[in-house]
PDB file of C-alpha atoms in Angstrom:
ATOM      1  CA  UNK A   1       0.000   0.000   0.000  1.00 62.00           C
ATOM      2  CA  UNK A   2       1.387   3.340  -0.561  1.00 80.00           C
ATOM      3  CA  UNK A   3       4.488   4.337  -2.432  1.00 85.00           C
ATOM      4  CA  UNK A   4       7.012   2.186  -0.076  1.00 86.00           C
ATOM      5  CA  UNK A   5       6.499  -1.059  -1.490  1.00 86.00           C
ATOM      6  CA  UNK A   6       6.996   0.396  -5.092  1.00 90.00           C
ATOM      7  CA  UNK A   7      10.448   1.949  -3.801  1.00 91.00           C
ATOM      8  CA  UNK A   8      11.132  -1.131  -1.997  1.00 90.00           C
ATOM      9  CA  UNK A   9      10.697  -3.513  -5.068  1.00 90.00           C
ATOM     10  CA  UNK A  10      12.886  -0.896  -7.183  1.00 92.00           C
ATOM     11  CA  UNK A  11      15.779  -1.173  -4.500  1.00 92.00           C
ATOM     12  CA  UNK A  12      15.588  -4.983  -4.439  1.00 92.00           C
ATOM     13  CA  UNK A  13      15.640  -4.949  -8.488  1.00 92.00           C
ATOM     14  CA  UNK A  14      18.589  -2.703  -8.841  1.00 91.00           C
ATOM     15  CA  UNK A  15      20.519  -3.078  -5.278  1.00 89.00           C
ATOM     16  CA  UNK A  16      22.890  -6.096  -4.905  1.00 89.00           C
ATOM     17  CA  UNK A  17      23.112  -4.837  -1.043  1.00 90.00           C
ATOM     18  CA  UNK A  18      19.029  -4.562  -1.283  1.00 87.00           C
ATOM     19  CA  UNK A  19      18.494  -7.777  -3.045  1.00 88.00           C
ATOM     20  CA  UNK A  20      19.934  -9.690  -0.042  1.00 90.00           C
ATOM     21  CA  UNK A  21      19.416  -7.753   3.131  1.00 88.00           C
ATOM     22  CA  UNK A  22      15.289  -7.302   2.453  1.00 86.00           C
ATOM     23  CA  UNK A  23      14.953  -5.096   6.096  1.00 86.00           C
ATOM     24  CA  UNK A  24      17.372  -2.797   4.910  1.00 89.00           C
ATOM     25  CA  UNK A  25      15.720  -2.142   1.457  1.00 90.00           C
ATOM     26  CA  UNK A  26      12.510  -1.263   3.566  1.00 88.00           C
ATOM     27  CA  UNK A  27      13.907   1.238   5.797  1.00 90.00           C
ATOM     28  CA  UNK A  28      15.408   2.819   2.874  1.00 92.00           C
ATOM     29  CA  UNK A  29      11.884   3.026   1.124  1.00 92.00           C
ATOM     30  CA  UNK A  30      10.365   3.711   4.601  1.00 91.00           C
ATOM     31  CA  UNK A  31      13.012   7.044   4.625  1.00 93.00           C
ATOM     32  CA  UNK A  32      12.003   8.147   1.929  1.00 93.00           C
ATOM     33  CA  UNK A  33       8.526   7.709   2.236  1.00 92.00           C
ATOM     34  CA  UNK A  34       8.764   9.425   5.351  1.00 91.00           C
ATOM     35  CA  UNK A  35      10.421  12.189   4.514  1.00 94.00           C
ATOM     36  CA  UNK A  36       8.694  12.619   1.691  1.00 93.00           C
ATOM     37  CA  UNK A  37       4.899  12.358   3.618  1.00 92.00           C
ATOM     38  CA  UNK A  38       6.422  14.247   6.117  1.00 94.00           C
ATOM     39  CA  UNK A  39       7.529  17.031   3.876  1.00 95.00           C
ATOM     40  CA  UNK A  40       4.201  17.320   1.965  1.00 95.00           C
ATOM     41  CA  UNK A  41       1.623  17.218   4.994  1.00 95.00           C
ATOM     42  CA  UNK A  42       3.956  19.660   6.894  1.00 96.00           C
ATOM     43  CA  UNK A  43       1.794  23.100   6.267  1.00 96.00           C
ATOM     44  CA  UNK A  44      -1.157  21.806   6.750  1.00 95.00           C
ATOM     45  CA  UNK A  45       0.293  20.087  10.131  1.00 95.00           C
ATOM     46  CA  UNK A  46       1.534  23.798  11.261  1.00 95.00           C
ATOM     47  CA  UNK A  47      -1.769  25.715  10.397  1.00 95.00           C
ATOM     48  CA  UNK A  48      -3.797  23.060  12.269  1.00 92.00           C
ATOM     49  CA  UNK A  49      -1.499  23.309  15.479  1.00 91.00           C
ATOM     50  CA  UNK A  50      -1.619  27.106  15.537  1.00 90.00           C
ATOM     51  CA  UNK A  51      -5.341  27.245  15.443  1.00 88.00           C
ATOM     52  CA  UNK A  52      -5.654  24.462  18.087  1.00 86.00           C
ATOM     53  CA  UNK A  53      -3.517  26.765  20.172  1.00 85.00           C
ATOM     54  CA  UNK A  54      -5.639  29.535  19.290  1.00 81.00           C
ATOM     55  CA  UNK A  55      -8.345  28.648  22.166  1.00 75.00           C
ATOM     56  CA  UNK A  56      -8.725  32.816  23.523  1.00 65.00           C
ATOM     57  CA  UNK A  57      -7.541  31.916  27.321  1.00 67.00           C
ATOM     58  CA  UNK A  58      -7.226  34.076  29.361  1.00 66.00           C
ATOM     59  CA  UNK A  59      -9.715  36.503  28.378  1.00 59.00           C
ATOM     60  CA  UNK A  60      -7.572  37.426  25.179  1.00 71.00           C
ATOM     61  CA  UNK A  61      -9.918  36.603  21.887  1.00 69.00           C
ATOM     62  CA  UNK A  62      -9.074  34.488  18.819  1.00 77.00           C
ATOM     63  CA  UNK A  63      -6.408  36.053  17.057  1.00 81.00           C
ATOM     64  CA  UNK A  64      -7.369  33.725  13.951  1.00 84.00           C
ATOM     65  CA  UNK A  65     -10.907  33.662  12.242  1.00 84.00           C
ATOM     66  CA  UNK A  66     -10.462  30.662  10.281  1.00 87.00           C
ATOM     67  CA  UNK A  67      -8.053  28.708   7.983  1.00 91.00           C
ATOM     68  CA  UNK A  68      -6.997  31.734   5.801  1.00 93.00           C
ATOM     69  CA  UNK A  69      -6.449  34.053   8.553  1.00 91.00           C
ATOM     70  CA  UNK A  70      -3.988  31.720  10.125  1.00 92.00           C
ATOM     71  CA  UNK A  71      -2.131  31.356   6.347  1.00 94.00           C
ATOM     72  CA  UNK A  72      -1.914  35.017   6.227  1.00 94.00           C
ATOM     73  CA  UNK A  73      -0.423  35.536   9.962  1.00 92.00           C
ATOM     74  CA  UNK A  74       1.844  32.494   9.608  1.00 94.00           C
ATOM     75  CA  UNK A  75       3.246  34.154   6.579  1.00 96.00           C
ATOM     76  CA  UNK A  76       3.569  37.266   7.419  1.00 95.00           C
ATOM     77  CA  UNK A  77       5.476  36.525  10.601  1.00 94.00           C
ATOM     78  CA  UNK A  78       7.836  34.003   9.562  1.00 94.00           C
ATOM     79  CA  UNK A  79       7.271  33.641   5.466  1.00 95.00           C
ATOM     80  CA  UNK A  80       6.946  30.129   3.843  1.00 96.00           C
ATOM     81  CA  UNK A  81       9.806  29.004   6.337  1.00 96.00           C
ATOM     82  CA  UNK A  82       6.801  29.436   9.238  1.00 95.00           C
ATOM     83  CA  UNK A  83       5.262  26.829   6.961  1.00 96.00           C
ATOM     84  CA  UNK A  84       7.684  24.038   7.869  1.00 96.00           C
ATOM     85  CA  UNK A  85       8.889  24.646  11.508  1.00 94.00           C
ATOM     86  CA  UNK A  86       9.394  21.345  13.045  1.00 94.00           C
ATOM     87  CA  UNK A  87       9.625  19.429   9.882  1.00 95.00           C
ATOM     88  CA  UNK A  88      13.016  17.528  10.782  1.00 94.00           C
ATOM     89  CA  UNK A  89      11.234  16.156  14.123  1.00 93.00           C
ATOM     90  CA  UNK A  90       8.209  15.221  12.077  1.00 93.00           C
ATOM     91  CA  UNK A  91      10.421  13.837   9.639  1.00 93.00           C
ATOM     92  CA  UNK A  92      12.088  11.891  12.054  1.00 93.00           C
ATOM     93  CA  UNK A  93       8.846  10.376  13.429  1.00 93.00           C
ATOM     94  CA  UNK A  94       7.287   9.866   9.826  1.00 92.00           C
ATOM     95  CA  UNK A  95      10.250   7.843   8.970  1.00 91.00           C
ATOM     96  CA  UNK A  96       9.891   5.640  11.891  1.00 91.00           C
ATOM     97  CA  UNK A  97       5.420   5.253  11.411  1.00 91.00           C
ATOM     98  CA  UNK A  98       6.111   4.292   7.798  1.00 90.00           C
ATOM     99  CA  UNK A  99       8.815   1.428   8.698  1.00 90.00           C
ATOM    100  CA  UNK A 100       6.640  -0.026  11.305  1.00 91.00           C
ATOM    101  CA  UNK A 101       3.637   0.254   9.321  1.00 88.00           C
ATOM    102  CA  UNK A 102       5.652  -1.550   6.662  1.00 84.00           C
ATOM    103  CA  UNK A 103       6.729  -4.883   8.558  1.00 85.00           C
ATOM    104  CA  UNK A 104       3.623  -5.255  10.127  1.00 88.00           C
ATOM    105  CA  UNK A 105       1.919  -5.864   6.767  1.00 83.00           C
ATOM    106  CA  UNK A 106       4.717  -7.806   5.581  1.00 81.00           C
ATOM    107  CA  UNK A 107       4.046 -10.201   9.070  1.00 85.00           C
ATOM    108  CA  UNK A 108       0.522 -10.048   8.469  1.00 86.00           C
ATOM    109  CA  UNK A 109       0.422 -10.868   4.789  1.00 83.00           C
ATOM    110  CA  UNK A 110       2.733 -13.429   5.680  1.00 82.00           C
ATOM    111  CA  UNK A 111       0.611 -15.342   8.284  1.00 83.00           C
ATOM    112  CA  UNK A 112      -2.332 -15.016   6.778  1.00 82.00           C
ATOM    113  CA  UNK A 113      -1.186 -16.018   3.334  1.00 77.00           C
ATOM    114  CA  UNK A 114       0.131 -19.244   4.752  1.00 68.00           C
ATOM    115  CA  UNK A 115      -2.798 -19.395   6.880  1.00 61.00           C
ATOM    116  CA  UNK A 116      -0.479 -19.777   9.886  1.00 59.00           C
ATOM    117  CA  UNK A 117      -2.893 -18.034  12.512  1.00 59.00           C
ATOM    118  CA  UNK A 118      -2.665 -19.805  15.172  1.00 58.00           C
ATOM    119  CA  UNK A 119       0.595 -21.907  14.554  1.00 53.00           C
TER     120      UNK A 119
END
């Protein structure tokens, strides 16, 4: 599912090193499916954590109307950069949620395939 197993079966094609060591040509793929989720779903990420901090405690009122507001204030404070703060710890944890995700199908497919559920 997704674009790992593509990159995955493209490493093991044209990777001696992949060919053989199978875990190691899925945490490649899992990088850069990471990175690359990571990297796309990163603005949208920061404008939803800005207006979930936006809650008007403290008697102060909403400083952002609605999903455009927040666009416009991001980018006026920090420019398109504002857009990806935190990207290299999302990254980071992307990376890791794809590679999991990843070898727990390959387990699953692989027991029930064989129909080894209970063996």
């Amino acid at each position: 599912f997704g674009i790992t197993p593509i990159l995955k079966r493209e490493l093991q094609e044209d990777s001696k090193f992949c060919r053989r060591n199978e875990v190691a040509a899925t945490a490649i793929a899992s990088i850069v499916s990471g990175q690359f989720a990571a990297t796309v779903s990163q603005p949208s990420d920061v404008i939803a954590s800005i207006m979930k901090a936006d809650t008007g405690l403290y008697g102060k009122g909403r400083e952002y109307s609605g999903v455009i507001a927040a666009c416009k204030s991001l980018y006026a404070q920090s420019g398109i950069q504002g857009f990806f703060r935190g990207l290299p710890s999302r990254s980071i944890r992307c990376c890791g949620a794809v590679f999991i995700m990843g070898e727990t199908q390959t387990i699953l497919h692989s027991i029930f395939d064989k129909g080894n559920l209970f063996t």
